Coordinates of C-alpha atoms in Angstrom, one line a residue:
X1 CA 106.6 147.3 57.5
X2 CA 108.5 145.0 54.8
X3 CA 107.8 145.2 50.9
X4 CA 106.1 142.1 51.4
X5 CA 103.2 142.9 53.6
X6 CA 102.4 146.3 51.8
X7 CA 99.0 146.1 50.4
X8 CA 99.2 147.2 47.1
X9 CA 96.2 149.3 44.7
X10 CA 95.8 146.3 42.8
X11 CA 95.3 144.1 46.1
X12 CA 92.4 146.3 47.0
X13 CA 90.8 145.3 43.8
X14 CA 91.9 148.2 41.0
X15 CA 94.2 146.7 38.2
X16 CA 95.4 150.1 36.5
X17 CA 97.9 147.7 34.2
X18 CA 94.9 146.1 32.8
X19 CA 92.9 149.4 32.3
X20 CA 95.8 150.6 30.4
X21 CA 96.0 147.5 28.0
X22 CA 92.3 148.1 27.4
X23 CA 92.5 151.5 26.4
X24 CA 95.1 150.3 23.6
X25 CA 93.2 147.7 23.0
X26 CA 90.3 150.1 21.7
X27 CA 92.1 152.8 20.2
X28 CA 91.6 151.2 16.6
X29 CA 88.2 150.7 16.5
X30 CA 87.1 154.2 18.6
X31 CA 89.6 156.1 15.9
X32 CA 87.0 154.8 13.0
X33 CA 85.1 157.4 14.6
X34 CA 87.1 160.1 14.0
X35 CA 87.2 162.9 11.6
X36 CA 89.1 166.0 10.8
X37 CA 88.0 167.9 13.6
X38 CA 89.0 165.5 16.7
X39 CA 92.1 166.7 17.5
X40 CA 94.7 164.1 19.6
X41 CA 94.1 160.5 20.2
X42 CA 92.2 158.3 23.0
X43 CA 94.1 158.5 26.5
X44 CA 94.6 162.0 27.3
X45 CA 93.2 163.9 30.3
X46 CA 90.6 165.8 27.7
X47 CA 89.1 165.3 24.3
X48 CA 89.9 168.3 21.9
X49 CA 87.2 169.0 19.1
X50 CA 87.8 171.6 16.6
X51 CA 84.5 173.9 16.2
X52 CA 86.1 176.2 13.4
X53 CA 83.6 174.8 10.9
X54 CA 80.6 176.3 13.2
X55 CA 81.5 180.2 11.6
X56 CA 79.9 178.7 8.8
X57 CA 76.7 179.0 10.9
X58 CA 74.7 182.3 11.1
X59 CA 74.1 181.3 15.1
X60 CA 75.1 177.9 16.0
X61 CA 73.3 176.5 19.2
X62 CA 75.2 173.7 20.8
X63 CA 72.8 171.2 21.9
X64 CA 73.9 168.2 24.8
X65 CA 72.3 165.2 26.1
X66 CA 73.1 162.6 28.8
X67 CA 71.6 159.0 29.3
X68 CA 72.0 155.3 30.3
X69 CA 71.0 152.3 29.4
X70 CA 68.7 151.4 32.9
X71 CA 67.9 148.1 33.9
X72 CA 67.9 146.2 30.4
X73 CA 71.8 146.2 31.6
X74 CA 71.0 143.4 33.8
X75 CA 69.4 140.9 31.0
X76 CA 72.4 142.1 28.9
X77 CA 74.9 140.6 31.8
X78 CA 72.5 137.2 31.8
X79 CA 72.5 137.0 28.5
X80 CA 76.2 137.2 28.1
X81 CA 75.5 139.7 25.2
X82 CA 77.3 143.0 25.8
X83 CA 77.9 144.2 21.8
X84 CA 74.4 145.5 21.8
X85 CA 74.2 147.7 25.1
X86 CA 76.7 150.5 23.6
X87 CA 74.3 151.1 20.7
X88 CA 71.5 151.7 23.2
X89 CA 73.7 154.1 25.0
X90 CA 74.5 156.5 21.8
X91 CA 70.9 156.3 20.9
X92 CA 69.6 157.1 24.3
X93 CA 71.4 160.3 23.9
X94 CA 71.5 161.4 20.4
X95 CA 67.9 160.7 20.2
X96 CA 66.9 162.9 22.8
X97 CA 69.2 166.2 20.9
X98 CA 67.8 164.8 17.5
X99 CA 64.0 166.3 19.1
X100 CA 65.7 169.7 18.5
X101 CA 67.0 169.2 14.9
X102 CA 70.6 168.5 16.5
X103 CA 73.1 166.9 14.5
X104 CA 75.3 165.0 17.0
X105 CA 79.0 166.0 16.6
X106 CA 80.8 164.0 19.4
X107 CA 80.0 161.5 21.9
X108 CA 81.4 160.2 25.8
X109 CA 80.7 157.1 27.8
X110 CA 81.2 156.4 31.4
X111 CA 81.7 152.7 31.8
X112 CA 81.6 151.9 36.0
X113 CA 82.1 148.0 36.3
X114 CA 82.9 145.7 39.6
X115 CA 86.1 144.4 38.1
X116 CA 87.7 145.1 34.6
X117 CA 86.8 142.3 32.1
X118 CA 88.1 143.3 29.1
X119 CA 86.2 141.0 26.7
X120 CA 83.5 142.1 28.1
X121 CA 84.6 145.9 28.6
X122 CA 85.9 145.7 24.5
X123 CA 82.3 144.4 23.3
X124 CA 80.8 147.3 25.2
X125 CA 82.7 150.0 23.4
X126 CA 82.1 148.1 19.7
X127 CA 78.6 148.7 20.4
X128 CA 79.2 152.4 21.4
X129 CA 81.6 152.6 18.3
X130 CA 78.5 150.8 16.2
X131 CA 75.9 153.5 17.6
X132 CA 78.5 156.3 16.9
X133 CA 79.0 155.6 13.4
X134 CA 74.9 154.9 12.8
X135 CA 74.6 158.7 14.3
X136 CA 77.6 159.7 12.3
X137 CA 79.3 161.2 15.3
X138 CA 82.8 160.8 16.7
X139 CA 83.6 158.9 19.8
X140 CA 86.1 161.4 21.2
X141 CA 86.9 159.5 24.9
X142 CA 85.5 158.3 27.9
X143 CA 86.1 156.8 31.4
X144 CA 86.3 153.4 32.7
X145 CA 86.1 152.9 36.3
X146 CA 86.6 149.6 38.3
X147 CA 84.3 150.0 42.0
X148 CA 85.4 146.7 43.7
X149 CA 83.3 146.5 46.8
X150 CA 81.0 148.8 45.6
X151 CA 79.4 146.3 42.5
X152 CA 79.7 142.7 42.1
X153 CA 82.9 141.8 40.1
X154 CA 80.4 141.1 36.5
X155 CA 78.1 144.0 36.7
X156 CA 78.7 147.3 35.0
X157 CA 76.7 150.3 34.5
X158 CA 76.7 153.2 31.4
X159 CA 76.4 156.7 30.9
X160 CA 76.7 159.0 27.9
X161 CA 76.7 162.1 27.2
X162 CA 76.2 163.9 23.5
X163 CA 77.3 167.3 21.9
X164 CA 75.4 168.5 18.8
X165 CA 74.6 171.7 16.9
X166 CA 71.8 173.4 15.4
X167 CA 71.1 176.7 13.1
X168 CA 69.3 178.7 15.7
X169 CA 66.5 179.6 12.7
X170 CA 66.3 175.6 12.2
X171 CA 65.6 174.9 15.5
X172 CA 62.3 172.6 16.2
X173 CA 60.6 173.1 19.3
X174 CA 57.1 172.6 18.6
X175 CA 55.9 176.1 18.9
X176 CA 53.9 176.2 15.9
X177 CA 52.0 173.2 15.9
X178 CA 48.3 174.2 16.3
X179 CA 45.4 171.8 16.4
X180 CA 44.9 169.6 13.0
X181 CA 48.7 169.1 12.4
X182 CA 49.4 165.4 11.8
X183 CA 51.4 163.1 14.1
X184 CA 53.7 160.6 12.1
X185 CA 55.0 157.8 14.3
X186 CA 58.8 155.5 13.2
X187 CA 58.8 151.9 14.0
X188 CA 60.7 151.2 17.1
X189 CA 62.9 147.8 17.3
X190 CA 61.2 146.7 19.9
X191 CA 61.1 148.4 24.0
X192 CA 64.1 150.2 23.2
X193 CA 65.7 150.8 26.6
X194 CA 62.9 151.6 28.4
X195 CA 59.9 150.0 30.4
X196 CA 62.9 147.3 31.5
X197 CA 62.1 147.1 35.2
X198 CA 58.8 145.7 34.7
X199 CA 59.8 143.7 31.4
X200 CA 62.4 142.0 34.1
X201 CA 59.5 141.1 36.5
X202 CA 57.5 139.9 33.9
X203 CA 60.1 137.6 32.2
X204 CA 62.7 136.9 34.9
X205 CA 62.0 134.7 37.8
X206 CA 63.7 135.4 40.8
X207 CA 65.9 137.4 38.8
X208 CA 66.9 134.2 36.2
X209 CA 66.6 133.8 32.6
X210 CA 63.1 132.3 31.2
X211 CA 63.8 128.1 31.8
X212 CA 61.4 128.0 28.1
X213 CA 63.6 127.6 25.1
X214 CA 60.5 129.6 23.5
X215 CA 60.5 132.1 26.1
X216 CA 64.3 132.9 26.2
X217 CA 63.9 133.0 22.7
X218 CA 61.3 136.0 22.3
X219 CA 63.5 138.0 25.1
X220 CA 67.1 137.1 23.0
X221 CA 65.7 138.0 19.6
X222 CA 62.6 140.4 20.2
X223 CA 62.7 142.5 23.6
X224 CA 66.5 142.8 23.7
X225 CA 67.1 144.3 20.4
X226 CA 69.0 147.4 20.8
X227 CA 67.4 151.0 20.5
X228 CA 66.7 152.6 17.0
X229 CA 68.7 155.5 15.9
X230 CA 66.9 157.9 13.8
X231 CA 69.4 160.9 13.3
X232 CA 70.3 159.9 9.5
X233 CA 67.0 159.8 8.5
X234 CA 65.5 163.0 10.3
X235 CA 68.3 165.0 9.5
X236 CA 67.9 164.3 5.7
X237 CA 64.1 164.4 6.2
X238 CA 64.3 168.3 7.5
X239 CA 66.3 169.1 4.4
X240 CA 62.8 168.3 2.3
X241 CA 60.0 169.0 5.0
X242 CA 59.4 171.5 7.6
X243 CA 59.0 169.6 10.7
X244 CA 56.8 171.5 13.6
X245 CA 57.9 169.5 16.8
X246 CA 59.2 165.9 17.4
X247 CA 59.3 163.5 20.2
X248 CA 61.6 160.5 21.2
X249 CA 59.3 158.1 23.3
X250 CA 61.3 156.8 26.1
X251 CA 60.2 156.7 29.7
X252 CA 56.6 157.4 30.7
X253 CA 55.6 156.4 26.9
X254 CA 53.1 158.5 25.4
X255 CA 51.2 160.5 28.4
X256 CA 54.4 161.5 29.6
X257 CA 56.6 162.5 26.3
X258 CA 54.3 163.9 23.9
X259 CA 52.7 166.7 26.1
X260 CA 57.0 168.1 26.1
X261 CA 56.8 169.2 22.5
X262 CA 52.8 170.8 22.4
X263 CA 52.2 174.5 23.0
X264 CA 50.3 175.3 25.9
X265 CA 46.3 174.5 25.2
X266 CA 47.3 171.9 22.3
X267 CA 46.6 168.4 22.7
X268 CA 46.7 165.2 20.6
X269 CA 44.9 162.4 20.1
X270 CA 46.6 159.0 18.9
X271 CA 44.0 157.2 16.9
X272 CA 46.2 154.1 15.2
X273 CA 49.2 152.4 16.2
X274 CA 50.7 149.4 14.4
X275 CA 50.3 145.8 15.4
X276 CA 53.6 145.1 17.6
X277 CA 54.5 141.9 18.4
X278 CA 56.9 142.1 21.3
X279 CA 53.8 144.5 23.1
X280 CA 51.0 142.7 22.1
X281 CA 52.5 139.3 23.3
X282 CA 53.3 140.8 26.8
X283 CA 49.7 142.5 27.2
X284 CA 48.1 138.8 26.2
X285 CA 50.5 136.8 28.2
X286 CA 50.6 139.0 31.6
X287 CA 47.1 140.7 31.7
X288 CA 48.8 144.0 31.3
X289 CA 46.3 147.1 31.1
X290 CA 46.7 148.7 27.8
X291 CA 46.3 152.2 29.4
X292 CA 49.0 151.5 31.7
X293 CA 51.3 150.2 28.9
X294 CA 51.0 153.5 26.8
X295 CA 52.2 155.2 29.4
X296 CA 55.6 153.1 30.0
X297 CA 56.2 151.4 26.8
X298 CA 56.7 153.0 23.4
X299 CA 54.0 150.3 21.9
X300 CA 56.6 150.5 18.5
X301 CA 56.7 153.7 17.8
X302 CA 59.8 154.9 18.9
X303 CA 59.9 158.5 17.5
X304 CA 57.3 160.7 16.5
X305 CA 56.9 163.8 14.2
X306 CA 54.4 166.5 13.9
X307 CA 53.9 168.2 10.5
X308 CA 51.4 170.4 8.6
X309 CA 48.8 167.9 7.2
X310 CA 49.3 168.8 3.9
X311 CA 53.1 168.0 4.0
X312 CA 51.9 164.2 5.0
X313 CA 52.6 162.7 1.7
X314 CA 55.8 164.1 1.0
X315 CA 57.1 163.4 4.7
X316 CA 56.1 159.5 4.6
X317 CA 57.3 159.2 1.1
X318 CA 60.9 160.9 1.9
X319 CA 60.7 158.8 5.2
X320 CA 60.5 155.4 3.4
X321 CA 63.1 156.0 0.9
X322 CA 65.6 156.7 3.6
X323 CA 64.8 152.9 5.2
X324 CA 62.4 154.0 8.2
X325 CA 58.4 152.5 8.5
X326 CA 56.7 155.2 9.2
X327 CA 52.7 155.5 10.2
X328 CA 50.2 158.1 10.6
X329 CA 48.8 157.5 14.0
X330 CA 47.1 160.6 15.2
X331 CA 46.3 164.4 15.0
X332 CA 46.8 167.6 17.2
X333 CA 43.8 169.3 18.8
X334 CA 42.6 171.8 20.9
X335 CA 41.9 169.6 24.0
X336 CA 45.1 170.1 25.9
X337 CA 45.7 166.7 26.7
X338 CA 46.8 163.9 25.2
X339 CA 44.1 160.5 24.5
X340 CA 44.3 157.1 23.1
X341 CA 41.7 156.2 21.1
X342 CA 42.6 152.8 19.9

């Protein structure tokens, strides 16, 4: 067989040279998230992180989390906006380990794409870097893989992985929650990264962007906003206020997520939520069932804290000073279930 007839890896759809170029192009941006604990640079077989500082902990507990962005990526592709979904990716992971009081240490990403389009991939990584900066954690590495023939050239999927740490006696696990505690909610930036299969069905006709300029603006400027990262505010709050339990409101909304932190026999009543333009508009325009929405979306509250009622004022004022928008949204009770009485 002559050389001119030989089929190469590049002919099969995988461009390793472009992959190497991509690594070189993102190195400086990624390195901006590194601290003295990150050993070596991007491009090695393994990421190395010095954990000698854990000697200052009495009983350090490592926390890990993994997540993706889901079908929100389809909207990113249609809009041609790829520099915020990386923030979503980091947020979905770090907010989860934050529920136990975890400080994120380092993050890794996995990007699968049909074809390696450098501007798109760089935009995605710029968002991941921004997310890591907001969460005060290091982006220590990742993997980008072309999947020709498996995914269309312009499609991609994201997965993230985070490792964090918390002192064992400072872990927040909900075990001390009792009836009569106060539930505080923190404002979300919008749907975050959940419920987009429903949102796409409502707002995209035949899988295409809305033709109306107003509908397109609503999608772009309200629905598509990146997920809020609560790490710095919550970790600062834990230094001043004893928090009994926390909840990241993700897929499954209030009904699925709140019970995950409540002890057996303890329930919760949500009796107040802030008005949310995004969810009010979705409900009105598409005649959605409000109860179903509570089980799908965050309804304007992305993160929940449970505190003793005597600490509410301190918690609220501290959160406000940290730039958050907190609301008293409910109370725990002895019903054993979650009810919404709005």
